[in-house]
Short mmCIF file of N, CA and C in Angstrom, two decimals:
data_model
loop_
_atom_site.label_atom_id
_atom_site.label_comp_id
_atom_site.label_asym_id
_atom_site.label_seq_id
_atom_site.Cartn_x
_atom_site.Cartn_y
_atom_site.Cartn_z
N MET A 173 52.87 -25.63 63.39
CA MET A 173 51.96 -26.37 64.24
C MET A 173 52.72 -27.35 65.12
N GLU A 174 54.01 -27.13 65.28
CA GLU A 174 54.79 -28.00 66.13
C GLU A 174 54.70 -27.54 67.58
N ARG A 175 54.98 -28.47 68.51
CA ARG A 175 54.88 -28.17 69.92
C ARG A 175 56.22 -28.35 70.61
N GLY A 176 57.02 -27.30 70.74
CA GLY A 176 58.26 -27.37 71.50
C GLY A 176 59.29 -28.30 70.89
N ALA A 177 60.18 -28.84 71.76
CA ALA A 177 61.26 -29.71 71.31
C ALA A 177 60.71 -31.06 70.84
N LEU A 178 61.21 -31.50 69.70
CA LEU A 178 60.75 -32.77 69.12
C LEU A 178 61.78 -33.86 69.34
N THR A 179 61.32 -35.07 69.50
CA THR A 179 62.22 -36.22 69.57
C THR A 179 62.75 -36.47 68.15
N PRO A 180 63.85 -37.23 68.01
CA PRO A 180 64.35 -37.53 66.66
C PRO A 180 63.29 -38.20 65.78
N TYR A 181 62.48 -39.06 66.35
CA TYR A 181 61.40 -39.72 65.62
C TYR A 181 60.38 -38.69 65.12
N GLU A 182 59.97 -37.78 66.02
CA GLU A 182 59.00 -36.75 65.65
C GLU A 182 59.59 -35.81 64.58
N GLU A 183 60.88 -35.55 64.68
CA GLU A 183 61.54 -34.71 63.68
C GLU A 183 61.49 -35.35 62.30
N LYS A 184 61.77 -36.65 62.23
CA LYS A 184 61.72 -37.37 60.94
C LYS A 184 60.31 -37.33 60.37
N LEU A 185 59.34 -37.55 61.21
CA LEU A 185 57.94 -37.56 60.78
C LEU A 185 57.52 -36.17 60.29
N THR A 186 57.89 -35.15 61.04
CA THR A 186 57.56 -33.78 60.65
C THR A 186 58.25 -33.40 59.35
N THR A 187 59.49 -33.86 59.16
CA THR A 187 60.22 -33.60 57.92
C THR A 187 59.47 -34.20 56.74
N ARG A 188 58.96 -35.41 56.89
CA ARG A 188 58.18 -36.04 55.81
C ARG A 188 56.92 -35.24 55.48
N LEU A 189 56.27 -34.72 56.51
CA LEU A 189 55.06 -33.92 56.27
C LEU A 189 55.41 -32.60 55.60
N LYS A 190 56.53 -32.00 55.99
CA LYS A 190 56.96 -30.75 55.36
C LYS A 190 57.30 -30.95 53.89
N GLU A 191 57.76 -32.15 53.53
CA GLU A 191 58.04 -32.46 52.13
C GLU A 191 56.79 -32.27 51.27
N ILE A 192 55.64 -32.61 51.83
CA ILE A 192 54.39 -32.46 51.08
C ILE A 192 54.14 -30.98 50.79
N LEU A 193 54.36 -30.13 51.79
CA LEU A 193 54.17 -28.69 51.60
C LEU A 193 55.15 -28.14 50.56
N GLN A 194 56.36 -28.69 50.53
CA GLN A 194 57.36 -28.24 49.56
C GLN A 194 57.04 -28.74 48.15
N LEU A 195 56.55 -29.98 48.06
CA LEU A 195 56.23 -30.55 46.75
C LEU A 195 55.01 -29.89 46.11
N CYS A 196 54.08 -29.45 46.94
CA CYS A 196 52.81 -28.95 46.40
C CYS A 196 52.39 -27.68 47.14
N ARG A 197 52.51 -26.56 46.48
CA ARG A 197 52.14 -25.26 47.06
C ARG A 197 50.64 -25.12 47.30
N ASP A 198 49.85 -26.00 46.70
CA ASP A 198 48.40 -25.94 46.89
C ASP A 198 47.97 -26.49 48.24
N VAL A 199 48.87 -27.16 48.95
CA VAL A 199 48.55 -27.74 50.26
C VAL A 199 48.81 -26.71 51.35
N ARG A 200 47.79 -26.43 52.14
CA ARG A 200 47.91 -25.48 53.25
C ARG A 200 48.43 -26.14 54.52
N ALA A 201 47.98 -27.37 54.76
CA ALA A 201 48.37 -28.09 55.98
C ALA A 201 48.20 -29.59 55.75
N VAL A 202 48.99 -30.37 56.49
CA VAL A 202 48.89 -31.83 56.42
C VAL A 202 48.80 -32.36 57.84
N PHE A 203 47.85 -33.25 58.04
CA PHE A 203 47.64 -33.88 59.35
C PHE A 203 47.84 -35.38 59.19
N CYS A 204 48.64 -35.96 60.06
CA CYS A 204 48.86 -37.40 60.07
C CYS A 204 48.21 -37.94 61.34
N CYS A 205 47.35 -38.93 61.16
CA CYS A 205 46.65 -39.51 62.31
C CYS A 205 46.41 -40.99 62.06
N THR A 206 45.95 -41.67 63.09
CA THR A 206 45.56 -43.06 62.91
C THR A 206 44.18 -43.06 62.23
N ASN A 207 43.82 -44.20 61.67
CA ASN A 207 42.51 -44.25 61.02
C ASN A 207 41.36 -44.22 62.03
N SER A 208 41.68 -44.23 63.31
CA SER A 208 40.64 -44.05 64.33
C SER A 208 40.58 -42.61 64.84
N GLY A 209 41.43 -41.73 64.27
CA GLY A 209 41.35 -40.31 64.58
C GLY A 209 42.32 -39.77 65.62
N LEU A 210 43.27 -40.59 66.08
CA LEU A 210 44.25 -40.10 67.05
C LEU A 210 45.36 -39.35 66.32
N PRO A 211 45.59 -38.08 66.67
CA PRO A 211 46.60 -37.29 65.99
C PRO A 211 48.01 -37.83 66.23
N ILE A 212 48.84 -37.80 65.18
CA ILE A 212 50.24 -38.21 65.30
C ILE A 212 51.14 -37.00 65.11
N ALA A 213 50.93 -36.23 64.02
CA ALA A 213 51.74 -35.05 63.75
C ALA A 213 51.02 -34.19 62.73
N SER A 214 51.44 -32.91 62.64
CA SER A 214 50.86 -32.03 61.64
C SER A 214 51.81 -30.88 61.35
N VAL A 215 51.70 -30.34 60.15
CA VAL A 215 52.44 -29.15 59.76
C VAL A 215 51.52 -28.32 58.88
N GLY A 216 51.75 -27.01 58.83
CA GLY A 216 50.91 -26.21 57.97
C GLY A 216 51.33 -24.78 57.84
N ARG A 217 50.72 -24.12 56.89
CA ARG A 217 50.94 -22.70 56.64
C ARG A 217 49.77 -21.92 57.22
N GLY A 218 50.01 -21.20 58.30
CA GLY A 218 48.98 -20.36 58.87
C GLY A 218 47.80 -21.10 59.46
N ILE A 219 48.03 -22.31 59.93
CA ILE A 219 46.96 -23.11 60.53
C ILE A 219 47.23 -23.23 62.03
N ASP A 220 46.21 -23.02 62.83
CA ASP A 220 46.32 -23.08 64.28
C ASP A 220 46.56 -24.51 64.75
N ALA A 221 47.52 -24.69 65.66
CA ALA A 221 47.86 -26.02 66.18
C ALA A 221 46.69 -26.70 66.87
N SER A 222 45.76 -25.92 67.41
CA SER A 222 44.62 -26.52 68.11
C SER A 222 43.69 -27.28 67.16
N LEU A 223 43.85 -27.10 65.87
CA LEU A 223 43.02 -27.82 64.91
C LEU A 223 43.42 -29.28 64.73
N GLU A 224 44.62 -29.64 65.19
CA GLU A 224 45.13 -30.99 64.95
C GLU A 224 44.16 -32.07 65.43
N THR A 225 43.69 -31.98 66.64
CA THR A 225 42.79 -32.99 67.18
C THR A 225 41.45 -32.99 66.44
N LEU A 226 40.93 -31.80 66.19
CA LEU A 226 39.65 -31.69 65.49
C LEU A 226 39.72 -32.24 64.07
N VAL A 227 40.73 -31.83 63.31
CA VAL A 227 40.87 -32.30 61.92
C VAL A 227 41.12 -33.81 61.89
N SER A 228 41.92 -34.31 62.81
CA SER A 228 42.19 -35.75 62.85
C SER A 228 40.92 -36.55 63.11
N ALA A 229 40.14 -36.13 64.08
CA ALA A 229 38.90 -36.83 64.40
C ALA A 229 37.90 -36.75 63.25
N MET A 230 37.75 -35.57 62.67
CA MET A 230 36.80 -35.40 61.57
C MET A 230 37.27 -36.17 60.33
N SER A 231 38.57 -36.19 60.08
CA SER A 231 39.11 -36.92 58.94
C SER A 231 38.82 -38.40 59.05
N ALA A 232 39.01 -38.95 60.24
CA ALA A 232 38.73 -40.37 60.46
C ALA A 232 37.25 -40.67 60.25
N ALA A 233 36.39 -39.80 60.75
CA ALA A 233 34.94 -40.01 60.58
C ALA A 233 34.54 -39.93 59.11
N ILE A 234 35.06 -38.96 58.40
CA ILE A 234 34.77 -38.82 56.96
C ILE A 234 35.30 -40.03 56.21
N HIS A 235 36.50 -40.44 56.55
CA HIS A 235 37.13 -41.58 55.88
C HIS A 235 36.31 -42.86 56.08
N ARG A 236 35.88 -43.11 57.31
CA ARG A 236 35.07 -44.30 57.61
C ARG A 236 33.76 -44.29 56.83
N THR A 237 33.13 -43.12 56.76
CA THR A 237 31.88 -43.00 56.01
C THR A 237 32.13 -43.30 54.53
N ALA A 238 33.18 -42.74 53.97
CA ALA A 238 33.51 -42.97 52.56
C ALA A 238 33.82 -44.45 52.30
N GLU A 239 34.53 -45.08 53.23
CA GLU A 239 34.83 -46.51 53.09
C GLU A 239 33.55 -47.35 53.05
N ARG A 240 32.62 -47.01 53.92
CA ARG A 240 31.35 -47.75 53.95
C ARG A 240 30.57 -47.58 52.65
N LEU A 241 30.61 -46.38 52.10
CA LEU A 241 29.92 -46.13 50.84
C LEU A 241 30.59 -46.87 49.69
N ALA A 242 31.91 -47.00 49.74
CA ALA A 242 32.66 -47.66 48.66
C ALA A 242 32.61 -49.18 48.76
N TYR A 243 32.36 -49.71 49.95
CA TYR A 243 32.45 -51.15 50.19
C TYR A 243 31.73 -52.02 49.16
N PRO A 244 30.47 -51.77 48.88
CA PRO A 244 29.81 -52.67 47.93
C PRO A 244 30.32 -52.49 46.49
N LYS A 245 30.98 -51.39 46.22
CA LYS A 245 31.43 -51.09 44.86
C LYS A 245 32.87 -51.50 44.59
N GLY A 246 33.65 -51.76 45.63
CA GLY A 246 35.06 -52.13 45.42
C GLY A 246 35.94 -51.57 46.53
N THR A 247 37.21 -51.44 46.21
CA THR A 247 38.21 -50.98 47.18
C THR A 247 38.20 -49.46 47.27
N PHE A 248 38.26 -48.96 48.49
CA PHE A 248 38.30 -47.52 48.71
C PHE A 248 39.66 -46.97 48.30
N GLU A 249 39.68 -45.81 47.64
CA GLU A 249 40.93 -45.22 47.16
C GLU A 249 41.26 -43.88 47.82
N VAL A 250 40.39 -42.90 47.66
CA VAL A 250 40.68 -41.55 48.13
C VAL A 250 39.38 -40.81 48.42
N THR A 251 39.43 -39.89 49.38
CA THR A 251 38.30 -39.01 49.65
C THR A 251 38.72 -37.59 49.32
N ILE A 252 37.92 -36.91 48.52
CA ILE A 252 38.19 -35.52 48.17
C ILE A 252 36.92 -34.71 48.43
N ILE A 253 37.06 -33.67 49.23
CA ILE A 253 35.95 -32.77 49.49
C ILE A 253 36.38 -31.39 49.00
N GLN A 254 35.59 -30.82 48.10
CA GLN A 254 35.90 -29.50 47.57
C GLN A 254 34.85 -28.51 48.02
N ALA A 255 35.33 -27.32 48.41
CA ALA A 255 34.44 -26.23 48.81
C ALA A 255 34.96 -24.93 48.19
N SER A 256 34.20 -23.87 48.31
CA SER A 256 34.60 -22.61 47.67
C SER A 256 35.88 -22.04 48.27
N GLU A 257 36.16 -22.32 49.53
CA GLU A 257 37.35 -21.77 50.19
C GLU A 257 38.51 -22.75 50.28
N GLY A 258 38.38 -23.92 49.67
CA GLY A 258 39.44 -24.91 49.72
C GLY A 258 38.86 -26.31 49.77
N GLY A 259 39.67 -27.25 50.20
CA GLY A 259 39.18 -28.62 50.24
C GLY A 259 39.98 -29.49 51.18
N LEU A 260 39.62 -30.76 51.19
CA LEU A 260 40.25 -31.76 52.02
C LEU A 260 40.49 -33.00 51.17
N VAL A 261 41.71 -33.52 51.23
CA VAL A 261 42.05 -34.75 50.52
C VAL A 261 42.55 -35.75 51.55
N LEU A 262 41.96 -36.94 51.56
CA LEU A 262 42.33 -37.99 52.52
C LEU A 262 42.90 -39.20 51.80
N ARG A 263 44.00 -39.71 52.34
CA ARG A 263 44.62 -40.94 51.82
C ARG A 263 45.00 -41.82 53.01
N GLU A 264 44.86 -43.14 52.84
CA GLU A 264 45.18 -44.06 53.94
C GLU A 264 46.09 -45.19 53.44
N ARG A 265 47.03 -45.58 54.29
CA ARG A 265 47.83 -46.79 54.10
C ARG A 265 47.93 -47.47 55.47
N ASN A 266 47.73 -48.78 55.47
CA ASN A 266 47.72 -49.53 56.74
C ASN A 266 46.75 -48.85 57.69
N THR A 267 47.23 -48.34 58.80
CA THR A 267 46.34 -47.66 59.76
C THR A 267 46.61 -46.17 59.83
N ILE A 268 47.41 -45.65 58.88
CA ILE A 268 47.80 -44.24 58.88
C ILE A 268 46.96 -43.47 57.87
N LEU A 269 46.43 -42.35 58.31
CA LEU A 269 45.60 -41.49 57.48
C LEU A 269 46.28 -40.13 57.34
N LEU A 270 46.45 -39.67 56.11
CA LEU A 270 46.96 -38.33 55.85
C LEU A 270 45.81 -37.47 55.36
N SER A 271 45.67 -36.29 55.96
CA SER A 271 44.64 -35.34 55.57
C SER A 271 45.34 -34.07 55.12
N ALA A 272 45.05 -33.64 53.90
CA ALA A 272 45.64 -32.41 53.38
C ALA A 272 44.55 -31.37 53.19
N LEU A 273 44.73 -30.21 53.82
CA LEU A 273 43.86 -29.08 53.56
C LEU A 273 44.44 -28.35 52.37
N VAL A 274 43.65 -28.17 51.33
CA VAL A 274 44.17 -27.60 50.09
C VAL A 274 43.46 -26.28 49.74
N LYS A 275 44.15 -25.49 48.93
CA LYS A 275 43.61 -24.21 48.47
C LYS A 275 42.50 -24.47 47.44
N PRO A 276 41.66 -23.46 47.20
CA PRO A 276 40.65 -23.61 46.14
C PRO A 276 41.35 -23.84 44.80
N HIS A 277 40.76 -24.62 43.95
CA HIS A 277 41.30 -24.91 42.62
C HIS A 277 42.67 -25.56 42.66
N ALA A 278 42.95 -26.33 43.69
CA ALA A 278 44.25 -27.02 43.82
C ALA A 278 44.40 -28.05 42.71
N ASN A 279 45.63 -28.30 42.31
CA ASN A 279 45.95 -29.35 41.36
C ASN A 279 45.89 -30.68 42.12
N LEU A 280 44.76 -31.35 42.05
CA LEU A 280 44.54 -32.55 42.86
C LEU A 280 45.46 -33.70 42.47
N GLY A 281 45.84 -33.78 41.22
CA GLY A 281 46.78 -34.80 40.79
C GLY A 281 48.12 -34.65 41.49
N LEU A 282 48.61 -33.41 41.56
CA LEU A 282 49.87 -33.14 42.24
C LEU A 282 49.74 -33.37 43.75
N VAL A 283 48.60 -32.99 44.31
CA VAL A 283 48.37 -33.22 45.74
C VAL A 283 48.41 -34.72 46.03
N LEU A 284 47.72 -35.52 45.24
CA LEU A 284 47.70 -36.97 45.45
C LEU A 284 49.09 -37.58 45.28
N LEU A 285 49.84 -37.10 44.30
CA LEU A 285 51.19 -37.58 44.09
C LEU A 285 52.07 -37.30 45.31
N ALA A 286 51.99 -36.08 45.83
CA ALA A 286 52.77 -35.71 47.01
C ALA A 286 52.35 -36.53 48.24
N LEU A 287 51.05 -36.71 48.43
CA LEU A 287 50.56 -37.50 49.56
C LEU A 287 51.01 -38.95 49.46
N ASP A 288 50.87 -39.54 48.28
CA ASP A 288 51.24 -40.95 48.11
C ASP A 288 52.73 -41.17 48.35
N SER A 289 53.54 -40.29 47.80
CA SER A 289 54.99 -40.40 47.96
C SER A 289 55.39 -40.34 49.43
N SER A 290 54.86 -39.37 50.13
CA SER A 290 55.22 -39.21 51.54
C SER A 290 54.56 -40.26 52.43
N LEU A 291 53.37 -40.70 52.08
CA LEU A 291 52.66 -41.68 52.90
C LEU A 291 53.43 -42.99 52.98
N GLU A 292 54.01 -43.42 51.88
CA GLU A 292 54.82 -44.65 51.90
C GLU A 292 55.99 -44.51 52.87
N LYS A 293 56.66 -43.36 52.83
CA LYS A 293 57.80 -43.11 53.73
C LYS A 293 57.35 -43.04 55.18
N ILE A 294 56.21 -42.42 55.42
CA ILE A 294 55.69 -42.28 56.78
C ILE A 294 55.30 -43.64 57.35
N VAL A 295 54.64 -44.47 56.56
CA VAL A 295 54.27 -45.81 57.01
C VAL A 295 55.52 -46.61 57.34
N SER A 296 56.54 -46.51 56.50
CA SER A 296 57.82 -47.20 56.77
C SER A 296 58.44 -46.72 58.07
N LEU A 297 58.44 -45.40 58.26
CA LEU A 297 59.01 -44.82 59.46
C LEU A 297 58.27 -45.29 60.71
N ILE A 298 56.95 -45.27 60.66
CA ILE A 298 56.14 -45.68 61.81
C ILE A 298 56.30 -47.17 62.08
N ASP A 299 56.31 -47.99 61.02
CA ASP A 299 56.51 -49.44 61.19
C ASP A 299 57.87 -49.73 61.82
N THR A 300 58.90 -49.01 61.38
CA THR A 300 60.26 -49.19 61.92
C THR A 300 60.30 -48.80 63.37
N GLU A 301 59.68 -47.67 63.71
CA GLU A 301 59.66 -47.17 65.09
C GLU A 301 58.91 -48.15 66.00
N ASP A 302 57.84 -48.75 65.51
CA ASP A 302 57.08 -49.71 66.31
C ASP A 302 57.91 -50.95 66.66
N LEU A 303 58.85 -51.31 65.80
CA LEU A 303 59.66 -52.49 66.02
C LEU A 303 60.78 -52.26 67.02
N GLU A 304 61.17 -51.00 67.21
CA GLU A 304 62.30 -50.70 68.11
C GLU A 304 61.88 -50.57 69.54
#
């Protein structure tokens, strides 16, 4: 789902996203976007690149809805949507949202572990890039 030549920054970011696919075979694709739905990067197995904008926007909308539902009950943690053909797992740190499209019956614990591990690195990378 990459688009032509990448800058060194984009390469580092894409490498972090590919780590998720390597850590967890249940993940079909990973989309990194802002919590307002602007796409940053994506990688995937057999996923059309044109989905990046759509998945990013829908992920942000789903995430905001879940946050509103969680607000009176406490701090929002994770959004998981399961369907017969797969699912969607959303995690957020700062203003960065990771969306993982997963296979049916995915090991969600492993998916969350992979997302959390990479999300910390991605947030660090983006924060560092913003300072330069």
